mmCIF file of C-alpha atoms in Angstrom:
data_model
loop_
_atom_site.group_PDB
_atom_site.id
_atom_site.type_symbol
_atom_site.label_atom_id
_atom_site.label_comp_id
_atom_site.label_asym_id
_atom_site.label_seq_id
_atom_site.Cartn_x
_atom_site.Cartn_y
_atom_site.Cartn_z
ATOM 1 C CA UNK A 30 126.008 80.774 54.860
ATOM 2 C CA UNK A 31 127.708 80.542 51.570
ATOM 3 C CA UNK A 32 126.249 76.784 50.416
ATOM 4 C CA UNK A 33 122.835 78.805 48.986
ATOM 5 C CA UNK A 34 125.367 80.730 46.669
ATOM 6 C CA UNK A 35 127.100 77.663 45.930
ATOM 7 C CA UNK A 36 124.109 75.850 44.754
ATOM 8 C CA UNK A 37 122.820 79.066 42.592
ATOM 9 C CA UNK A 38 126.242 78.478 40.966
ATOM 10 C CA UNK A 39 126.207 74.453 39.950
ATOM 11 C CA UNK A 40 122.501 75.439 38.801
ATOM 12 C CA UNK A 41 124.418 78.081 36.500
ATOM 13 C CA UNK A 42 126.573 75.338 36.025
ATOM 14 C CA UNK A 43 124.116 72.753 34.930
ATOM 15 C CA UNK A 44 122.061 75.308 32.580
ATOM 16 C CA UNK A 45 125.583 76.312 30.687
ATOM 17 C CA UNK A 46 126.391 72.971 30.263
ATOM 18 C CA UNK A 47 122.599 72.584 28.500
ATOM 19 C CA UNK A 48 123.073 75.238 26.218
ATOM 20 C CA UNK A 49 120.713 77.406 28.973
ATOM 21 C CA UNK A 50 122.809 80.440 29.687
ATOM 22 C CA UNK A 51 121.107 83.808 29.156
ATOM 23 C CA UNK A 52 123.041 86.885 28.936
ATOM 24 C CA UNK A 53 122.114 90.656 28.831
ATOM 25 C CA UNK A 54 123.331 92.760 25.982
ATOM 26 C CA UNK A 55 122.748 96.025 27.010
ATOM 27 C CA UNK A 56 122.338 98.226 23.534
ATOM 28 C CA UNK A 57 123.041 101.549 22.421
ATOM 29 C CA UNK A 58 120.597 104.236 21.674
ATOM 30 C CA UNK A 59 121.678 104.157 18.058
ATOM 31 C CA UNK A 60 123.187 100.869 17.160
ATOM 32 C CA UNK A 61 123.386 99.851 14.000
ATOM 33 C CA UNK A 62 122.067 96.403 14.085
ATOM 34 C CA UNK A 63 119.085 95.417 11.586
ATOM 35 C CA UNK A 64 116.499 94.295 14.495
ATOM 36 C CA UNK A 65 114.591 91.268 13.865
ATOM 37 C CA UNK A 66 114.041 90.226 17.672
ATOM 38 C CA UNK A 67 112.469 93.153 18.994
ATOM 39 C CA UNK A 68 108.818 93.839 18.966
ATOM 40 C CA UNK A 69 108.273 96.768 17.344
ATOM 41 C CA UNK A 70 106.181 95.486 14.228
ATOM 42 C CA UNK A 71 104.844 98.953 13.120
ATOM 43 C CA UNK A 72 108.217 100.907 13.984
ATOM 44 C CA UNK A 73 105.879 103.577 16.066
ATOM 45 C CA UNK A 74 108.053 103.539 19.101
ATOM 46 C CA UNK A 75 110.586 105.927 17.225
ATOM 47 C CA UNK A 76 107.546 107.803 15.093
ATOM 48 C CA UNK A 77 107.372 111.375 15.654
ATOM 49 C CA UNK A 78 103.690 111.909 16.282
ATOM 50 C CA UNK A 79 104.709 108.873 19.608
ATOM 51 C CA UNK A 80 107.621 111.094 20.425
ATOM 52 C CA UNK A 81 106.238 114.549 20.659
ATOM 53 C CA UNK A 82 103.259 113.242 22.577
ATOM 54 C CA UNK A 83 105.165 111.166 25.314
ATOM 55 C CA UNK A 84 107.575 114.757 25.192
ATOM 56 C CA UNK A 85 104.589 117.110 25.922
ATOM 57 C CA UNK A 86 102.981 114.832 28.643
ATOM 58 C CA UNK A 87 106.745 114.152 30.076
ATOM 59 C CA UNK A 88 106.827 118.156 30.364
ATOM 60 C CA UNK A 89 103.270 118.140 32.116
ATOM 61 C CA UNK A 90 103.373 115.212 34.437
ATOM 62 C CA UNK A 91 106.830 114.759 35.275
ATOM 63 C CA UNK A 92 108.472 111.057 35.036
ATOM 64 C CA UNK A 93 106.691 109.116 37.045
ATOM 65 C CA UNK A 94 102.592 108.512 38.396
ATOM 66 C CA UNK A 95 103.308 108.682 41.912
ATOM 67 C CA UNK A 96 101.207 105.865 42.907
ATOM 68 C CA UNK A 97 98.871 103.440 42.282
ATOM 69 C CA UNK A 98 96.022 104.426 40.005
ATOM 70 C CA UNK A 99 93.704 104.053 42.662
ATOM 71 C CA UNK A 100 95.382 106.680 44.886
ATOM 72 C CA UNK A 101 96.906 109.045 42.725
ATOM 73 C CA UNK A 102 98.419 107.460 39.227
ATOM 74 C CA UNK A 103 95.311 108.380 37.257
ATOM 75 C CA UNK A 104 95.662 111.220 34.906
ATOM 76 C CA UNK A 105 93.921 112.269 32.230
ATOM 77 C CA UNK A 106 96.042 110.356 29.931
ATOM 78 C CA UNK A 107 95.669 107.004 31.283
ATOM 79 C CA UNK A 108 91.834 107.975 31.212
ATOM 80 C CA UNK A 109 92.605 109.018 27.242
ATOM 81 C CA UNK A 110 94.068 105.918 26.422
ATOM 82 C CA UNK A 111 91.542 103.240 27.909
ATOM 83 C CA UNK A 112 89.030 105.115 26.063
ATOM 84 C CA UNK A 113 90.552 104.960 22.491
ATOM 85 C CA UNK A 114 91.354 100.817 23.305
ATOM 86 C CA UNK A 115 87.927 100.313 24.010
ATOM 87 C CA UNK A 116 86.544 102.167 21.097
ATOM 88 C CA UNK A 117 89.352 100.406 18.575
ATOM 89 C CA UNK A 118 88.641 97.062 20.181
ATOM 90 C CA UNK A 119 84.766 97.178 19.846
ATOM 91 C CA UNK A 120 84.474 96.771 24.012
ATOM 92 C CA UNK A 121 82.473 98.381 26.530
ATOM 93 C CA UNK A 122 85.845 99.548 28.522
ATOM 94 C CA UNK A 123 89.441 99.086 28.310
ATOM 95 C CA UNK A 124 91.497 99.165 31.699
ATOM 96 C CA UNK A 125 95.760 99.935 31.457
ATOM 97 C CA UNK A 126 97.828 97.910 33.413
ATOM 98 C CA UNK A 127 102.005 98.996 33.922
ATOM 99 C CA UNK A 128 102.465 95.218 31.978
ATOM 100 C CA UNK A 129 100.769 93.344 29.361
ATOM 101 C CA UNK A 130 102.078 90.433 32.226
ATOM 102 C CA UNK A 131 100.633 91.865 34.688
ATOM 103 C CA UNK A 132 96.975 92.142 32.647
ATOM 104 C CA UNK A 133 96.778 88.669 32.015
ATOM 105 C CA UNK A 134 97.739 87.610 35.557
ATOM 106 C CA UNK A 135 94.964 89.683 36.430
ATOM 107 C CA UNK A 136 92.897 88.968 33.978
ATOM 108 C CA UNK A 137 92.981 85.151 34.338
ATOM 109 C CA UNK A 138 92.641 85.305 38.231
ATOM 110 C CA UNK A 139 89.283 88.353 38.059
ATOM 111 C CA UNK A 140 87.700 85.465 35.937
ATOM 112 C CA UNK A 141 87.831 82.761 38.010
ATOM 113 C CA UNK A 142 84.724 82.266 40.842
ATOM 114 C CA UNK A 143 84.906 78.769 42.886
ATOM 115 C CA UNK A 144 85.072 75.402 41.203
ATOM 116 C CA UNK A 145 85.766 77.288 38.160
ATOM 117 C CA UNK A 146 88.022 75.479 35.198
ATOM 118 C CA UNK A 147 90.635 76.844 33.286
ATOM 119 C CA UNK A 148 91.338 75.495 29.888
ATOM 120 C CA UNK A 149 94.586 76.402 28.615
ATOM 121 C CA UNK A 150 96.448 76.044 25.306
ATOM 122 C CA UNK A 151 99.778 74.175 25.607
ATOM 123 C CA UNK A 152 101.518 76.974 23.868
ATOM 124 C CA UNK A 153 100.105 79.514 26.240
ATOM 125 C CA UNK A 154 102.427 82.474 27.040
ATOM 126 C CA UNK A 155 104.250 82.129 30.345
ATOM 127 C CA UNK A 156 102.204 85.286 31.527
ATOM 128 C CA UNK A 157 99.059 83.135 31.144
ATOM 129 C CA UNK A 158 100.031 80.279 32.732
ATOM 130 C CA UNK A 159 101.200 81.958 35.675
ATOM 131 C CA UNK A 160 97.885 83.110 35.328
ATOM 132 C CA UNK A 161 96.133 79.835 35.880
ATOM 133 C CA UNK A 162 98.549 78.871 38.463
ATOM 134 C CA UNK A 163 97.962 81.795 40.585
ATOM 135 C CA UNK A 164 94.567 81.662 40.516
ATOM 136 C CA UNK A 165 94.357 78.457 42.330
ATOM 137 C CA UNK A 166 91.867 76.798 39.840
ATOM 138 C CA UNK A 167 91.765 73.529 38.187
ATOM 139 C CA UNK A 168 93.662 73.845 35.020
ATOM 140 C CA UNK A 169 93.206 71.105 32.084
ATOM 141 C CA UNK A 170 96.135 72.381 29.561
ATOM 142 C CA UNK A 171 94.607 70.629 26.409
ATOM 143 C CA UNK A 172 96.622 69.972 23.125
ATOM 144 C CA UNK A 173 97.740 73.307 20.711
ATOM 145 C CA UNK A 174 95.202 74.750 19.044
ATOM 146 C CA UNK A 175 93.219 71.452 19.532
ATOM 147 C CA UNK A 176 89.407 72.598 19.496
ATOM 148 C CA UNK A 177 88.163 68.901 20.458
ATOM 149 C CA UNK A 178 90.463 68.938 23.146
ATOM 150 C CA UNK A 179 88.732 72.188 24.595
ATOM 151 C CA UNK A 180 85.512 70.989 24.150
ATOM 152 C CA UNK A 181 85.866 67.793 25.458
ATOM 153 C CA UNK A 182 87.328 69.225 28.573
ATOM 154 C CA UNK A 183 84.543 71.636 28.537
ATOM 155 C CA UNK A 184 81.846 68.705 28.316
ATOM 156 C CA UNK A 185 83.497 67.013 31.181
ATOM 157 C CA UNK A 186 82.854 69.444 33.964
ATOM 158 C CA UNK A 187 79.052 70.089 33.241
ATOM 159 C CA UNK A 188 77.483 72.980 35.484
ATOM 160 C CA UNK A 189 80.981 74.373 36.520
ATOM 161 C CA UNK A 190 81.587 77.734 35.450
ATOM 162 C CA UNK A 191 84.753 77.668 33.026
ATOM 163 C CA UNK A 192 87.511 79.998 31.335
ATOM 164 C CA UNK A 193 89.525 79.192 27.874
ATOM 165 C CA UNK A 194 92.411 80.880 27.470
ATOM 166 C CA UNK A 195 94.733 81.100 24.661
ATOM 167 C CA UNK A 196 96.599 83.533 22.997
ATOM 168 C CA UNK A 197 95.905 84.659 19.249
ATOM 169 C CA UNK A 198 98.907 84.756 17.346
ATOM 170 C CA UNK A 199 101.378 81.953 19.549
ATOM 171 C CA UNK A 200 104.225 84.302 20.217
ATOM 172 C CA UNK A 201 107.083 81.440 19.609
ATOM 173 C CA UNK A 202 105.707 80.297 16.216
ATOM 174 C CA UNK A 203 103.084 82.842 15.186
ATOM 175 C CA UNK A 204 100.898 80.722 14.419
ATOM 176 C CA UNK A 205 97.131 82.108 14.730
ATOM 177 C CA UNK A 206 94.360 80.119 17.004
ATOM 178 C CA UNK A 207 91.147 79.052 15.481
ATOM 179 C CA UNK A 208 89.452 81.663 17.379
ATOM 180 C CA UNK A 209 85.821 81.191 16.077
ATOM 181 C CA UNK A 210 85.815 77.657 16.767
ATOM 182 C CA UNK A 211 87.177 78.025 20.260
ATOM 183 C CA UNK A 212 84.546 81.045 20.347
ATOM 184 C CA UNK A 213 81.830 78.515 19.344
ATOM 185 C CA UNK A 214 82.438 75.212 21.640
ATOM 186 C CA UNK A 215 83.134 77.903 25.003
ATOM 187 C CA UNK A 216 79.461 79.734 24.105
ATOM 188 C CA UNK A 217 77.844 75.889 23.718
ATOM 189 C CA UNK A 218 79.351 74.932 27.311
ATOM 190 C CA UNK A 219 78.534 78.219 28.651
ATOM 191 C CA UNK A 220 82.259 79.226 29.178
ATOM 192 C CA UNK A 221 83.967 82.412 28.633
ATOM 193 C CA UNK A 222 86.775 83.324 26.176
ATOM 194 C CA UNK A 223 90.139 85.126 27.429
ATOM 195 C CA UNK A 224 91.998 85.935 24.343
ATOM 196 C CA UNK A 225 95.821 87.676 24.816
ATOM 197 C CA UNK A 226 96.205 89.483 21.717
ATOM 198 C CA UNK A 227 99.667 90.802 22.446
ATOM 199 C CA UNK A 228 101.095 90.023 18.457
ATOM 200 C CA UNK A 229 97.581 90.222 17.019
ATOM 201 C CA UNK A 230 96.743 94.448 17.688
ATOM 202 C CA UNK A 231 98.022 96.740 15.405
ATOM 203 C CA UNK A 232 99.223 93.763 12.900
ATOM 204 C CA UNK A 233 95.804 92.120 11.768
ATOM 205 C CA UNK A 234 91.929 92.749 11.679
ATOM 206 C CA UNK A 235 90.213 95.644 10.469
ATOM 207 C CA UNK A 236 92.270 98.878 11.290
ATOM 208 C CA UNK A 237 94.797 97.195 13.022
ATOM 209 C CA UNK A 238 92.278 96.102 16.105
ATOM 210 C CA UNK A 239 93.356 92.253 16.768
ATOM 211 C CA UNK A 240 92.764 88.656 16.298
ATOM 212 C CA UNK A 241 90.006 88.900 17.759
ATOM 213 C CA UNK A 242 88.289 91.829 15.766
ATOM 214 C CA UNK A 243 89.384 90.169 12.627
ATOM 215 C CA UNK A 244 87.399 86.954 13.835
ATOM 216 C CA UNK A 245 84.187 88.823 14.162
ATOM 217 C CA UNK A 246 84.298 88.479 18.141
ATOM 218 C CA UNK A 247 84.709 92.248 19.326
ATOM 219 C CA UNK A 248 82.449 93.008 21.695
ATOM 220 C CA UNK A 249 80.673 90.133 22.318
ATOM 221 C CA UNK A 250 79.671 89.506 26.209
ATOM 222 C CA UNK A 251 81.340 86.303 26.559
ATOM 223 C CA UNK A 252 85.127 87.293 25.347
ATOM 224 C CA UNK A 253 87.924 89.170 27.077
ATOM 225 C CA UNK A 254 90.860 90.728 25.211
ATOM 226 C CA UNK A 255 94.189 91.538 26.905
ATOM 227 C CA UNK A 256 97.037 93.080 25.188
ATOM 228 C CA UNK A 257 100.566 94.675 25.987
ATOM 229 C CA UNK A 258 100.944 97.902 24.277
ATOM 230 C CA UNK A 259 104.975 97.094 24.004
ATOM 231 C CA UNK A 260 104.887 95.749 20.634
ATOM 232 C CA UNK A 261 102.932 96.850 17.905
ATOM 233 C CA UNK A 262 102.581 100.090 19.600
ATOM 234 C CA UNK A 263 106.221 100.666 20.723
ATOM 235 C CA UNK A 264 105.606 101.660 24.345
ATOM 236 C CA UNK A 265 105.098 99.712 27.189
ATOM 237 C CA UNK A 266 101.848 98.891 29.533
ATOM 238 C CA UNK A 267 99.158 96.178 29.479
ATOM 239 C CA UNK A 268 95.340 96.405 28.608
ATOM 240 C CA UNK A 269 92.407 94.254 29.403
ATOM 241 C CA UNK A 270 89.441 94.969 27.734
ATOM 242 C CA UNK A 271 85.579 94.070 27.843
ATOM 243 C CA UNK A 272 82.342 94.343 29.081
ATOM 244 C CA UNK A 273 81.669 97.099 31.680
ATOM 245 C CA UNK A 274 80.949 94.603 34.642
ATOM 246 C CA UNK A 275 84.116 93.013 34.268
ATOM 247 C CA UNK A 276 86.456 96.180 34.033
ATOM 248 C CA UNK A 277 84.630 97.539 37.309
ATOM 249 C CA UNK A 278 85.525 93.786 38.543
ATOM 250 C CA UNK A 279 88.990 94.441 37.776
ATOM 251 C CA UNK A 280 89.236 97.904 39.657
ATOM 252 C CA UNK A 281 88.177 96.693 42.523
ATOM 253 C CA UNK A 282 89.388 93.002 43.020
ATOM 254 C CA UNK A 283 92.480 92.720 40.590
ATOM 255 C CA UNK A 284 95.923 92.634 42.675
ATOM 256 C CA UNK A 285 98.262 93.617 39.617
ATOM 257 C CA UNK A 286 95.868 96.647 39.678
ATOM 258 C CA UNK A 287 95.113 97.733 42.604
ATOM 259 C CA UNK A 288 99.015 97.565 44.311
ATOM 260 C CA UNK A 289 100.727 98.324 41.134
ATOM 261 C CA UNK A 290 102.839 102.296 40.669
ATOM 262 C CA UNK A 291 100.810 103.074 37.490
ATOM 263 C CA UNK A 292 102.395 103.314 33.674
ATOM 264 C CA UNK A 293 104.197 106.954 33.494
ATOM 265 C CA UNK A 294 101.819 109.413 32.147
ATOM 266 C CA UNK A 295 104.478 110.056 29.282
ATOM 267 C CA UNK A 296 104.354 106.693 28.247
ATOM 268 C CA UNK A 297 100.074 106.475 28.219
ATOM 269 C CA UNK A 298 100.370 109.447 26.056
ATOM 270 C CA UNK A 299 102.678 108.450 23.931
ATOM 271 C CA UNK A 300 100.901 104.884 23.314
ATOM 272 C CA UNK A 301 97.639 106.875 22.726
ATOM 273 C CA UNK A 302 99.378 108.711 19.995
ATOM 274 C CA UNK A 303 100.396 105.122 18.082
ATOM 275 C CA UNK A 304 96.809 103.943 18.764
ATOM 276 C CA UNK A 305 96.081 106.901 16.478
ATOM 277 C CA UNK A 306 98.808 106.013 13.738
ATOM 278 C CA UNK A 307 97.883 102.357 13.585
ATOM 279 C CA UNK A 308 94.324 102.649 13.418
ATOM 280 C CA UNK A 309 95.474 104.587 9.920
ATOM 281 C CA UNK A 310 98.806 101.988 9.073
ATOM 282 C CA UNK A 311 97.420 99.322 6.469
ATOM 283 C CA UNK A 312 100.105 100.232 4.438
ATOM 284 C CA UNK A 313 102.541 99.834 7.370
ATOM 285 C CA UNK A 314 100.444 96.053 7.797
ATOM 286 C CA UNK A 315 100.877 95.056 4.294
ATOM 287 C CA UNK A 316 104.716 95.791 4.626
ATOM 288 C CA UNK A 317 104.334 92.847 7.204
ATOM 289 C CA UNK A 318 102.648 90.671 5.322
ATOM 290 C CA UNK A 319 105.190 91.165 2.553
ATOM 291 C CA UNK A 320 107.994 90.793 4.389
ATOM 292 C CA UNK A 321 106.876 87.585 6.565
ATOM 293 C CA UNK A 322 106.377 85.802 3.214
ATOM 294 C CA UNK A 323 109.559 86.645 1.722
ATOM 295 C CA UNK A 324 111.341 85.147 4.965
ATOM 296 C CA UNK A 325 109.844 81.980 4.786
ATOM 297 C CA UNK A 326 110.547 82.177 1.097
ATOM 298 C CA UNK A 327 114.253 82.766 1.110
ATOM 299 C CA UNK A 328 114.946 80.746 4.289
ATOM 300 C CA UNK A 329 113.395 77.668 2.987
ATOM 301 C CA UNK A 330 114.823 78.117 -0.393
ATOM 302 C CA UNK A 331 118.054 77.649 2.305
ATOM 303 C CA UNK A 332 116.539 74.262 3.493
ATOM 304 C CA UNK A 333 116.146 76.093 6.606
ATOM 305 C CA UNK A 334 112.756 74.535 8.627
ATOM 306 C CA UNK A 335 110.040 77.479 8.844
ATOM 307 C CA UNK A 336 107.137 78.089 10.339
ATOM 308 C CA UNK A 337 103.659 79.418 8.407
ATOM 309 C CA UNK A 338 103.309 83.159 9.966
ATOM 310 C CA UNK A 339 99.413 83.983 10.162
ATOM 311 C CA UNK A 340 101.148 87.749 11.200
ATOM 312 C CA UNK A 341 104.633 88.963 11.856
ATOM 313 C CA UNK A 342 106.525 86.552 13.493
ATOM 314 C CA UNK A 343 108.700 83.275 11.781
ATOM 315 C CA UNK A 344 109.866 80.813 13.907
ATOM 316 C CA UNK A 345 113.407 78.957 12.160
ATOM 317 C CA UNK A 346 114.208 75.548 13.551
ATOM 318 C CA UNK A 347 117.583 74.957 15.377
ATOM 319 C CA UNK A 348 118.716 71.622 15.342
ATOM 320 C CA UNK A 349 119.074 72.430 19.991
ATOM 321 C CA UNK A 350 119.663 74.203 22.418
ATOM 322 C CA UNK A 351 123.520 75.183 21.911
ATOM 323 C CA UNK A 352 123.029 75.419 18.035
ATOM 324 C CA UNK A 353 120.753 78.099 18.532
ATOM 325 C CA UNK A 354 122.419 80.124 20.908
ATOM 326 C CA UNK A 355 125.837 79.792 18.211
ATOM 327 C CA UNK A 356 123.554 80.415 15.566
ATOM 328 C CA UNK A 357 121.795 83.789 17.099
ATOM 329 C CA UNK A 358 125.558 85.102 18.729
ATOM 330 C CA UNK A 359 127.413 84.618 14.575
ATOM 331 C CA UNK A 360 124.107 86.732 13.686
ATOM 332 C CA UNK A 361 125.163 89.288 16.156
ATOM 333 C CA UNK A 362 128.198 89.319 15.255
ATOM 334 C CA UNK A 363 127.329 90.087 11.846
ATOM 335 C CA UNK A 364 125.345 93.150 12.961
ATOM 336 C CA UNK A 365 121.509 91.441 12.785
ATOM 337 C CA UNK A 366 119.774 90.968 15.661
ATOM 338 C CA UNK A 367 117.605 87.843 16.039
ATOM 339 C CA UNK A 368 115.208 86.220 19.055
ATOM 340 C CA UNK A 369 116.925 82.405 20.403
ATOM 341 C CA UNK A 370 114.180 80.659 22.090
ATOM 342 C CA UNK A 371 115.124 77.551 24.031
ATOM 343 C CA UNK A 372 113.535 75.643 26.509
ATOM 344 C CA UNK A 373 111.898 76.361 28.921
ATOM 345 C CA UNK A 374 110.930 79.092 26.685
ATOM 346 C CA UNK A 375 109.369 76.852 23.984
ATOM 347 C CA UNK A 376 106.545 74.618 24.763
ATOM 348 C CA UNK A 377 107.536 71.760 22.842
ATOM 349 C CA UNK A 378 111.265 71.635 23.935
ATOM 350 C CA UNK A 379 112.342 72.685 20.490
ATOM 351 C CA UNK A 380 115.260 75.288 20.345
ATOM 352 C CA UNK A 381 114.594 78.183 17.486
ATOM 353 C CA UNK A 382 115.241 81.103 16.089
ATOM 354 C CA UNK A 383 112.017 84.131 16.239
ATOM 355 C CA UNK A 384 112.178 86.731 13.517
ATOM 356 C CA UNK A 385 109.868 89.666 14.224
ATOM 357 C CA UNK A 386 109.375 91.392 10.952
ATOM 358 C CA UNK A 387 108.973 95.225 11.305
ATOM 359 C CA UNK A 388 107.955 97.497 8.881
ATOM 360 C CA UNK A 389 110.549 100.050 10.049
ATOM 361 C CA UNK A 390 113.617 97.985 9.395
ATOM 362 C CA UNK A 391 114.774 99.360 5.830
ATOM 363 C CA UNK A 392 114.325 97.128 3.127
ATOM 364 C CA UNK A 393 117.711 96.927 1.701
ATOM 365 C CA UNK A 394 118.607 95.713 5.716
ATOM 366 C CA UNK A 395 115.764 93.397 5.943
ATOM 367 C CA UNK A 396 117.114 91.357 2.950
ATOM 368 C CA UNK A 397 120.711 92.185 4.187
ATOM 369 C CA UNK A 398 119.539 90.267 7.317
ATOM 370 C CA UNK A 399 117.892 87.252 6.019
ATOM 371 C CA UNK A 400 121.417 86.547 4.141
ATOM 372 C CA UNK A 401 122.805 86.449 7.188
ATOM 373 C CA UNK A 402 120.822 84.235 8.556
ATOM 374 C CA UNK A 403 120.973 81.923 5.899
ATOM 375 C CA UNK A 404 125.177 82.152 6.209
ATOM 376 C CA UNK A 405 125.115 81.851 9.802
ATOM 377 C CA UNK A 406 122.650 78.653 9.734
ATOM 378 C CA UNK A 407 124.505 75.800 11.741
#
């Protein structure tokens, strides 16, 4: 009876020896280490305006939904919140899910109808390609960010309905997809466009509404947005947004939807609230912006490797696996908290360091931070 444990253990075993381990560090309420591997790019999940929202609706609703939101985890706020997505995204409806995971799971598997194709972007998140996989469909993963790739794909299934997907801004490098050109070769094949905008809302387009807003593509019939609403907007849920027909698709068929516990009602409030303060934070976005290109600056002043941020996220080279793992823990250490991503994590099997800029990290820490990195380089 014991062998199955045994095995988990040489598997441990195995992934130590490859520089593989991951550990928990749990964290204190009030740490004092300068955060460049969280997600909180606009610093709203500490905001006050968040706070007393989430507070009053915490008061009102009690911890929990209860249920499902088909049986009794809809309130008012849930209702609150889809509407002020939609209307920021430029979509006919916006539907919360408890995860931005669990939105593009069922997202991706809502889309697809029988013989469709999936055409997915080798950098996809892994929320995505679970996605695809679930779904059952034929997916062609084509080349990153390679538009001929997609379209030649696209041209060789003729008559079959099809679905790209790729993110906006690639969480691991943060680089941005060429969304009007995928925009243009799906609408000439008669496909759709899923777009995960999970590190595009609240950091780019006009008012903080996306990658895909900024591209010109809000609204349009033939593009679905998902979202989580754990980064920019410091809280936690998913959101999949679009035309009408499609949300009422998702109400009724989606699985993540249907026989998930809803988000807390304290925590839709609260996101509503940072909807509300990043619609008005352009001077919370430009602190991005700044920041993003004085990391690249500094670090490759270093000879460090860097990546070219198109938002709020630099990706730092580690020479593999074990480097970066040394190289994040002597950050720790130090007091400055930075993301390690190592295969299978990255798509191209290259180890690295992720620095997510936030605009609520002090400046005097920021630049404390980059130092650090620099000293701790391997």
């Amino acid at each position: 009876m014991a062998d199955w444990l045994a095995a988990l253990t040489r598997r441990a075993d195995l992934r130590a020896k490859a520089g593989l381990t991951r550990r928990l560090h749990p964290r204190a309420a009030a740490d004092a280490v300068v955060d460049l591997a969280g997600n909180d790019y606009l610093g709203l999940s500490t905001h006050p305006q968040v706070i007393a929202a989430a507070t009053q609706a915490l008061s009102r609703y009690g911890l929990g939904a209860t249920g499902s939101r088909l049986v009794r985890g809809s309130t008012e706020a849930h209702h609150a919140l889809e509407d002020s997505l939609a209307g920021w995204l430029g979509t006919d409806r916006a539907l919360v899910f408890s995860s931005g995971y669990l939105a593009n799971v069922g997202a991706v598997r809502a889309l697809v109808r029988p013989r469709t194709l999936l055409v997915s972007d080798a950098h996809n998140h892994a929320s995505l390609i679970d996605g695809c996989r679930i779904s059952g469909a034929e997916t062609v993963v084509t080349p990153h960010a390679d538009v001929a790739a997609v379209a030649a794909a696209l041209a060789a299934a003729p008559g079959r309905p099809a679905v790209v997907v790729t993110e906006s801004v690639f969480s691991v490098d943060g680089d941005l997809a060429p969304l009007v050109s995928l925009h243009r070769v799906a609408r000439e094949h008669g496909a759709l466009l899923l777009v995960d905008d999970a590190h595009g809302l609240g950091v780019t387009g006009p008012a903080g509404a996306g990658a895909v807003a900024a591209a010109g593509l809000a609204g349009e019939p033939d593009v679905v947005v998902t979202a989580t609403l754990s980064k920019a907007l410091g809280g936690a849920g998913g959101v999949v947004a679009g035309p009408a027909e499609f949300v009422r698709h998702l109400v009724e068929t989606a699985r993540t939807f249907i026989y998930d516990t809803a988000l807390p009602p304290a925590v839709a409030a609260g996101v509503h609230a940072a909807v509300e303060v990043a619609r008005t934070g352009d001077d919370r976005r430009a602190v991005l912006t700044e920041r993003a290109a004085t990391a690249v600056r500094r670090l490759r002043a270093a000879g460090l490797d860097v990546s070219n941020p198109d938002a709020a996220v630099v990706s730092v080279t580690a020479p593999g696996p074990q480097a970066a793992t040394e190289w994040a823990a002597a950050c720790r250490d130090r007091g400055v908290a930075v993301g390690c991503f190592r295969p299978p994590s990255t798509p191209d099997s290259r180890s690295r360091l992720r620095l997510t800029i936030g605009a609520g990290v002090p400046r005097a820490d920021f630049e404390h931070a980059l130092e650090v990195i620099v000293e701790c380089a391997p």
